mmCIF file of C-alpha atoms and ligand atoms in Angstrom:
data_model
loop_
_atom_site.group_PDB
_atom_site.id
_atom_site.type_symbol
_atom_site.label_atom_id
_atom_site.label_comp_id
_atom_site.label_asym_id
_atom_site.label_seq_id
_atom_site.Cartn_x
_atom_site.Cartn_y
_atom_site.Cartn_z
ATOM 1 C CA MET T 12 89.461 95.632 113.039
ATOM 2 C CA LYS T 13 88.024 94.233 109.786
ATOM 3 C CA LYS T 14 90.744 93.364 107.287
ATOM 4 C CA LEU T 15 90.851 95.359 104.081
ATOM 5 C CA ILE T 16 91.732 94.158 100.578
ATOM 6 C CA VAL T 17 93.019 96.783 98.147
ATOM 7 C CA ALA T 18 93.246 95.914 94.433
ATOM 8 C CA ASN T 19 95.997 97.827 92.628
ATOM 9 C CA TRP T 20 95.394 97.285 88.925
ATOM 10 C CA LYS T 21 98.440 99.402 87.956
ATOM 11 C CA MET T 22 98.381 100.164 84.173
ATOM 12 C CA ASN T 23 95.863 97.391 83.476
ATOM 13 C CA PRO T 24 93.597 96.365 81.772
ATOM 14 C CA LEU T 25 93.840 97.990 78.339
ATOM 15 C CA SER T 26 90.201 98.834 77.624
ATOM 16 C CA VAL T 27 87.177 100.323 79.391
ATOM 17 C CA LYS T 28 85.237 97.176 78.517
ATOM 18 C CA ASP T 29 87.731 94.923 80.292
ATOM 19 C CA ALA T 30 87.981 97.304 83.251
ATOM 20 C CA VAL T 31 84.211 97.275 83.737
ATOM 21 C CA ALA T 32 84.080 93.472 83.478
ATOM 22 C CA LEU T 33 86.886 93.113 86.034
ATOM 23 C CA ALA T 34 85.240 95.602 88.394
ATOM 24 C CA LYS T 35 81.932 93.736 88.235
ATOM 25 C CA ALA T 36 83.709 90.466 88.962
ATOM 26 C CA CYS T 37 85.483 91.894 92.020
ATOM 27 C CA ASP T 38 82.707 94.071 93.450
ATOM 28 C CA LYS T 39 82.782 92.937 97.089
ATOM 29 C CA LYS T 40 82.308 94.703 100.420
ATOM 30 C CA GLY T 41 85.583 95.388 102.176
ATOM 31 C CA VAL T 42 87.421 95.686 98.865
ATOM 32 C CA VAL T 43 88.967 98.872 97.471
ATOM 33 C CA ILE T 44 89.453 98.881 93.686
ATOM 34 C CA CYS T 45 92.096 101.215 92.245
ATOM 35 C CA PRO T 46 91.750 101.390 88.441
ATOM 36 C CA PRO T 47 93.796 103.584 86.083
ATOM 37 C CA PHE T 48 92.487 107.187 85.870
ATOM 38 C CA PRO T 49 90.650 106.926 82.511
ATOM 39 C CA PHE T 50 88.498 104.055 83.802
ATOM 40 C CA ILE T 51 87.532 105.535 87.160
ATOM 41 C CA LEU T 52 84.102 106.887 86.198
ATOM 42 C CA SER T 53 83.067 103.774 84.266
ATOM 43 C CA VAL T 54 84.164 101.563 87.149
ATOM 44 C CA ALA T 55 82.384 103.826 89.675
ATOM 45 C CA LYS T 56 79.100 103.220 87.859
ATOM 46 C CA VAL T 57 79.222 99.442 88.250
ATOM 47 C CA LEU T 58 80.461 99.200 91.850
ATOM 48 C CA HIS T 59 77.730 98.514 94.395
ATOM 49 C CA ASN T 60 79.748 96.960 97.206
ATOM 50 C CA ALA T 61 83.423 97.745 96.707
ATOM 51 C CA THR T 62 84.908 101.192 97.313
ATOM 52 C CA LEU T 63 86.678 103.216 94.661
ATOM 53 C CA GLY T 64 90.361 104.092 94.905
ATOM 54 C CA ALA T 65 93.032 105.679 92.702
ATOM 55 C CA GLN T 66 96.739 104.974 92.232
ATOM 56 C CA ASP T 67 98.213 108.450 92.601
ATOM 57 C CA CYS T 68 97.300 112.136 92.712
ATOM 58 C CA ALA T 69 98.884 115.548 92.312
ATOM 59 C CA TRP T 70 99.814 117.633 95.336
ATOM 60 C CA GLU T 71 98.204 120.754 93.896
ATOM 61 C CA GLU T 72 94.438 121.220 93.887
ATOM 62 C CA GLY T 73 94.155 122.563 90.330
ATOM 63 C CA GLY T 74 95.893 124.757 87.769
ATOM 64 C CA ALA T 75 98.565 124.534 85.091
ATOM 65 C CA TYR T 76 99.985 121.058 85.777
ATOM 66 C CA THR T 77 99.765 119.185 82.473
ATOM 67 C CA GLY T 78 99.032 115.504 82.856
ATOM 68 C CA GLU T 79 98.234 115.664 86.578
ATOM 69 C CA VAL T 80 95.040 114.701 88.406
ATOM 70 C CA SER T 81 94.217 116.267 91.768
ATOM 71 C CA ALA T 82 92.779 114.768 94.937
ATOM 72 C CA VAL T 83 89.837 117.177 94.718
ATOM 73 C CA GLN T 84 89.062 115.951 91.188
ATOM 74 C CA LEU T 85 89.302 112.341 92.296
ATOM 75 C CA LYS T 86 86.967 113.005 95.201
ATOM 76 C CA ASP T 87 84.450 114.464 92.778
ATOM 77 C CA CYS T 88 84.575 111.219 90.788
ATOM 78 C CA GLY T 89 83.671 109.179 93.861
ATOM 79 C CA VAL T 90 87.165 108.113 94.897
ATOM 80 C CA LYS T 91 87.723 107.462 98.621
ATOM 81 C CA TYR T 92 91.274 106.047 98.795
ATOM 82 C CA VAL T 93 94.474 106.970 96.961
ATOM 83 C CA ILE T 94 97.671 104.915 96.791
ATOM 84 C CA ILE T 95 100.595 107.300 97.357
ATOM 85 C CA GLY T 96 104.331 106.715 97.059
ATOM 86 C CA HIS T 97 104.140 103.272 95.470
ATOM 87 C CA SER T 98 107.656 101.960 94.839
ATOM 88 C CA GLU T 99 107.027 101.983 91.075
ATOM 89 C CA ARG T 100 106.383 105.733 91.286
ATOM 90 C CA ARG T 101 109.433 106.230 93.475
ATOM 91 C CA ARG T 102 111.555 104.220 91.056
ATOM 92 C CA TYR T 103 110.312 105.200 87.579
ATOM 93 C CA PHE T 104 109.081 108.734 88.303
ATOM 94 C CA LYS T 105 111.622 109.682 90.938
ATOM 95 C CA GLU T 106 109.093 110.473 93.654
ATOM 96 C CA ASN T 107 110.814 111.245 96.936
ATOM 97 C CA ASN T 108 109.539 111.507 100.503
ATOM 98 C CA ALA T 109 109.018 115.265 100.202
ATOM 99 C CA MET T 110 106.772 114.806 97.137
ATOM 100 C CA VAL T 111 104.968 111.935 98.808
ATOM 101 C CA ALA T 112 104.341 114.099 101.896
ATOM 102 C CA ARG T 113 102.720 116.820 99.784
ATOM 103 C CA LYS T 114 100.477 114.273 98.074
ATOM 104 C CA ILE T 115 99.453 112.731 101.396
ATOM 105 C CA ALA T 116 98.573 116.190 102.721
ATOM 106 C CA ALA T 117 96.562 116.951 99.547
ATOM 107 C CA CYS T 118 94.551 113.733 99.986
ATOM 108 C CA VAL T 119 93.793 114.368 103.625
ATOM 109 C CA GLN T 120 92.873 117.984 102.892
ATOM 110 C CA ALA T 121 90.451 116.766 100.190
ATOM 111 C CA GLY T 122 88.880 114.245 102.582
ATOM 112 C CA LEU T 123 90.430 111.171 100.955
ATOM 113 C CA THR T 124 92.292 108.386 102.709
ATOM 114 C CA PRO T 125 95.851 108.023 101.419
ATOM 115 C CA ILE T 126 97.471 104.600 101.345
ATOM 116 C CA LEU T 127 101.128 105.408 101.967
ATOM 117 C CA CYS T 128 103.428 102.725 100.530
ATOM 118 C CA VAL T 129 106.754 102.049 102.224
ATOM 119 C CA GLY T 130 109.316 99.305 101.877
ATOM 120 C CA GLU T 131 112.969 98.472 101.390
ATOM 121 C CA THR T 132 114.713 97.435 98.162
ATOM 122 C CA GLN T 133 116.638 94.197 97.798
ATOM 123 C CA LYS T 134 119.908 96.053 98.307
ATOM 124 C CA GLU T 135 118.634 97.831 101.428
ATOM 125 C CA LYS T 136 117.418 94.491 102.750
ATOM 126 C CA GLU T 137 120.850 92.946 102.221
ATOM 127 C CA GLN T 138 122.447 95.885 104.025
ATOM 128 C CA GLY T 139 120.140 95.382 107.015
ATOM 129 C CA LEU T 140 118.448 98.731 106.390
ATOM 130 C CA ARG T 141 114.813 97.618 106.371
ATOM 131 C CA ASP T 142 113.771 99.360 109.581
ATOM 132 C CA THR T 143 115.739 102.513 108.833
ATOM 133 C CA VAL T 144 114.077 102.803 105.425
ATOM 134 C CA ILE T 145 110.522 102.180 106.574
ATOM 135 C CA VAL T 146 110.802 104.535 109.544
ATOM 136 C CA ARG T 147 112.218 107.244 107.254
ATOM 137 C CA GLN T 148 109.460 106.720 104.685
ATOM 138 C CA VAL T 149 106.637 106.700 107.246
ATOM 139 C CA ARG T 150 107.930 109.808 109.023
ATOM 140 C CA GLY T 151 108.782 111.545 105.746
ATOM 141 C CA GLY T 152 105.443 110.700 104.169
ATOM 142 C CA LEU T 153 103.485 112.167 107.055
ATOM 143 C CA ASN T 154 105.591 115.295 107.285
ATOM 144 C CA GLY T 155 103.104 117.465 105.440
ATOM 145 C CA LEU T 156 100.477 116.962 108.127
ATOM 146 C CA PRO T 157 100.260 119.352 111.049
ATOM 147 C CA HIS T 158 101.071 117.615 114.310
ATOM 148 C CA PRO T 159 98.674 116.783 115.871
ATOM 149 C CA SER T 160 96.683 116.960 112.668
ATOM 150 C CA PRO T 161 93.334 118.710 112.860
ATOM 151 C CA LEU T 162 92.532 117.229 109.455
ATOM 152 C CA LEU T 163 92.679 113.589 110.404
ATOM 153 C CA GLY T 164 90.111 111.551 112.190
ATOM 154 C CA LYS T 165 86.405 111.000 111.751
ATOM 155 C CA GLU T 166 85.525 113.239 114.675
ATOM 156 C CA ARG T 167 86.842 116.184 112.656
ATOM 157 C CA GLY T 168 84.342 115.541 109.916
ATOM 158 C CA PHE T 169 86.865 114.794 107.220
ATOM 159 C CA GLY T 170 86.217 111.090 107.337
ATOM 160 C CA GLY T 171 89.800 110.643 106.356
ATOM 161 C CA SER T 172 92.566 108.707 107.966
ATOM 162 C CA VAL T 173 95.773 107.188 106.727
ATOM 163 C CA ILE T 174 96.611 103.620 105.762
ATOM 164 C CA ILE T 175 100.202 102.429 105.595
ATOM 165 C CA ALA T 176 101.093 99.646 103.162
ATOM 166 C CA TYR T 177 104.286 97.752 103.881
ATOM 167 C CA GLU T 178 105.478 96.643 100.456
ATOM 168 C CA PRO T 179 109.018 95.293 100.370
ATOM 169 C CA VAL T 180 110.195 96.337 96.898
ATOM 170 C CA TRP T 181 111.930 93.007 96.342
ATOM 171 C CA ALA T 182 108.598 91.229 96.796
ATOM 172 C CA ILE T 183 106.546 93.292 94.333
ATOM 173 C CA GLY T 184 105.666 91.418 91.154
ATOM 174 C CA THR T 185 108.434 88.898 91.733
ATOM 175 C CA GLY T 186 106.444 85.943 93.047
ATOM 176 C CA VAL T 187 108.731 85.974 96.087
ATOM 177 C CA SER T 188 106.810 87.302 99.052
ATOM 178 C CA CYS T 189 107.992 88.167 102.483
ATOM 179 C CA ALA T 190 107.517 85.560 105.241
ATOM 180 C CA PRO T 191 104.378 86.551 107.210
ATOM 181 C CA GLU T 192 106.350 86.712 110.485
ATOM 182 C CA GLN T 193 108.898 89.018 108.870
ATOM 183 C CA ALA T 194 106.102 91.236 107.543
ATOM 184 C CA ALA T 195 104.474 91.295 110.997
ATOM 185 C CA GLN T 196 107.782 92.458 112.457
ATOM 186 C CA ALA T 197 107.974 95.310 109.921
ATOM 187 C CA HIS T 198 104.359 96.204 110.733
ATOM 188 C CA ARG T 199 105.236 96.507 114.406
ATOM 189 C CA ILE T 200 108.001 98.968 113.541
ATOM 190 C CA ILE T 201 105.546 100.955 111.403
ATOM 191 C CA ARG T 202 102.979 101.049 114.183
ATOM 192 C CA GLN T 203 105.571 102.206 116.732
ATOM 193 C CA THR T 204 106.546 104.979 114.332
ATOM 194 C CA MET T 205 102.898 105.984 113.892
ATOM 195 C CA ASN T 206 102.374 105.941 117.658
ATOM 196 C CA ALA T 207 105.164 108.436 118.056
ATOM 197 C CA LYS T 208 104.065 110.559 115.095
ATOM 198 C CA ILE T 209 100.270 110.754 115.508
ATOM 199 C CA PRO T 210 99.474 109.088 118.849
ATOM 200 C CA HIS T 211 95.832 110.215 118.901
ATOM 201 C CA LEU T 212 95.124 108.301 115.687
ATOM 202 C CA ALA T 213 97.531 105.400 115.763
ATOM 203 C CA GLU T 214 94.808 102.986 116.868
ATOM 204 C CA GLU T 215 92.496 103.594 113.936
ATOM 205 C CA ILE T 216 95.234 103.355 111.319
ATOM 206 C CA LYS T 217 95.448 100.185 109.281
ATOM 207 C CA VAL T 218 98.813 98.731 108.308
ATOM 208 C CA ILE T 219 98.441 96.417 105.297
ATOM 209 C CA TYR T 220 100.904 94.168 103.436
ATOM 210 C CA GLY T 221 101.624 94.026 99.710
ATOM 211 C CA GLY T 222 104.054 92.118 97.504
ATOM 212 C CA SER T 223 103.277 88.975 95.488
ATOM 213 C CA VAL T 224 100.166 88.104 97.469
ATOM 214 C CA ASP T 225 98.170 85.280 95.904
ATOM 215 C CA ALA T 226 95.464 82.979 97.221
ATOM 216 C CA SER T 227 97.991 80.458 98.531
ATOM 217 C CA LYS T 228 99.820 83.050 100.636
ATOM 218 C CA ALA T 229 97.004 85.383 101.712
ATOM 219 C CA ALA T 230 95.855 83.346 104.726
ATOM 220 C CA GLY T 231 99.355 83.330 106.200
ATOM 221 C CA PHE T 232 99.509 87.125 106.135
ATOM 222 C CA LEU T 233 95.947 87.654 107.336
ATOM 223 C CA ALA T 234 96.535 85.326 110.293
ATOM 224 C CA GLN T 235 99.054 87.816 111.700
ATOM 225 C CA LYS T 236 97.371 90.186 114.122
ATOM 226 C CA GLU T 237 99.677 93.000 113.045
ATOM 227 C CA ILE T 238 98.478 92.771 109.419
ATOM 228 C CA ASP T 239 95.213 94.644 108.852
ATOM 229 C CA GLY T 240 94.786 93.797 105.196
ATOM 230 C CA LEU T 241 96.440 93.271 101.834
ATOM 231 C CA LEU T 242 97.455 95.367 98.839
ATOM 232 C CA VAL T 243 97.139 93.053 95.870
ATOM 233 C CA GLY T 244 98.619 93.744 92.422
ATOM 234 C CA GLY T 245 98.878 90.903 89.898
ATOM 235 C CA SER T 246 96.323 88.652 91.622
ATOM 236 C CA SER T 247 93.705 91.430 91.559
ATOM 237 C CA LEU T 248 93.584 91.107 87.767
ATOM 238 C CA LYS T 249 92.503 87.459 88.055
ATOM 239 C CA PRO T 250 88.942 87.343 89.439
ATOM 240 C CA GLU T 251 89.131 83.696 90.504
ATOM 241 C CA GLU T 252 92.337 84.227 92.432
ATOM 242 C CA PHE T 253 91.037 87.468 93.883
ATOM 243 C CA HIS T 254 87.816 85.778 95.056
ATOM 244 C CA LYS T 255 89.828 83.173 96.908
ATOM 245 C CA ILE T 256 91.750 85.929 98.697
ATOM 246 C CA PHE T 257 88.534 87.767 99.467
ATOM 247 C CA LYS T 258 86.935 84.609 100.884
ATOM 248 C CA ILE T 259 89.640 84.325 103.520
ATOM 249 C CA VAL T 260 88.526 87.694 104.910
ATOM 250 C CA SER T 261 84.775 87.146 104.452
ATOM 251 C CA PRO T 262 84.152 83.374 104.419
ATOM 252 C CA VAL T 263 80.370 83.639 103.814
HETATM 253 P P1 LIG I 10 102.017 92.408 93.272
HETATM 254 O O1 LIG I 10 101.925 94.010 93.424
HETATM 255 O O2 LIG I 10 100.885 91.834 94.086
HETATM 256 O O3 LIG I 10 101.825 92.166 91.796
HETATM 257 O O4 LIG I 10 103.347 92.010 93.769
HETATM 258 C C1 LIG I 10 101.616 94.597 94.648
HETATM 259 C C2 LIG I 10 101.740 96.097 94.528
HETATM 260 O O5 LIG I 10 102.643 96.556 93.824
HETATM 261 O O6 LIG I 10 100.952 96.850 95.112
#
């Protein structure tokens, strides 16, 4: 399975001009770029190799939901992947597993691939709750999908699947990342959970790692067979750093 690099720009940069420049600098095959909503169309125009992603979506398709953006609208703008349930959304906007599940279902229904983020907080880690939390978040996040889901899988014509991103909350934006072996262990738990939940698709589902990934740490994660790619925040805003990460996946 080819390893995937997802760039999560979060609420950066601050202008269309800078977003377009950053997109051009990071336009590589095998990369998914997730800009803020207002920059999506401008970024779409300059991408020739990378794939377009978004950072969130509404669970409804359309209607009176001020401030929301739907999966159907994103699809129409050329988006293929959507990050769902990022810990910053869970923390600052009080998203819970039930809301996440509805968003995942909306993405799949629209033919987009959701990137479901799961991971334990520092406190949960200290209490030895990592596995409990990630199993609950994976199961909860996929709860909106019929089982077995007729909407998932290329053979059904939706082209959609699901990606799970293991992002320990304590490692996000802190500079402290998880040890690759520890991450691989969490990925195994995630895969076991997926196997039980959607066995017919478990094989094609990527499980990627995120949390303070930079060029010096990327190789360690990518060397783990359980880790199918990376979700990169801060380092995706620095083209030079991002290139170094990209080169580990595609050396030529
Ligand atoms: P970080 O963010 O690489 O800046 O830690 C990762 C993420 O939040 O997806």
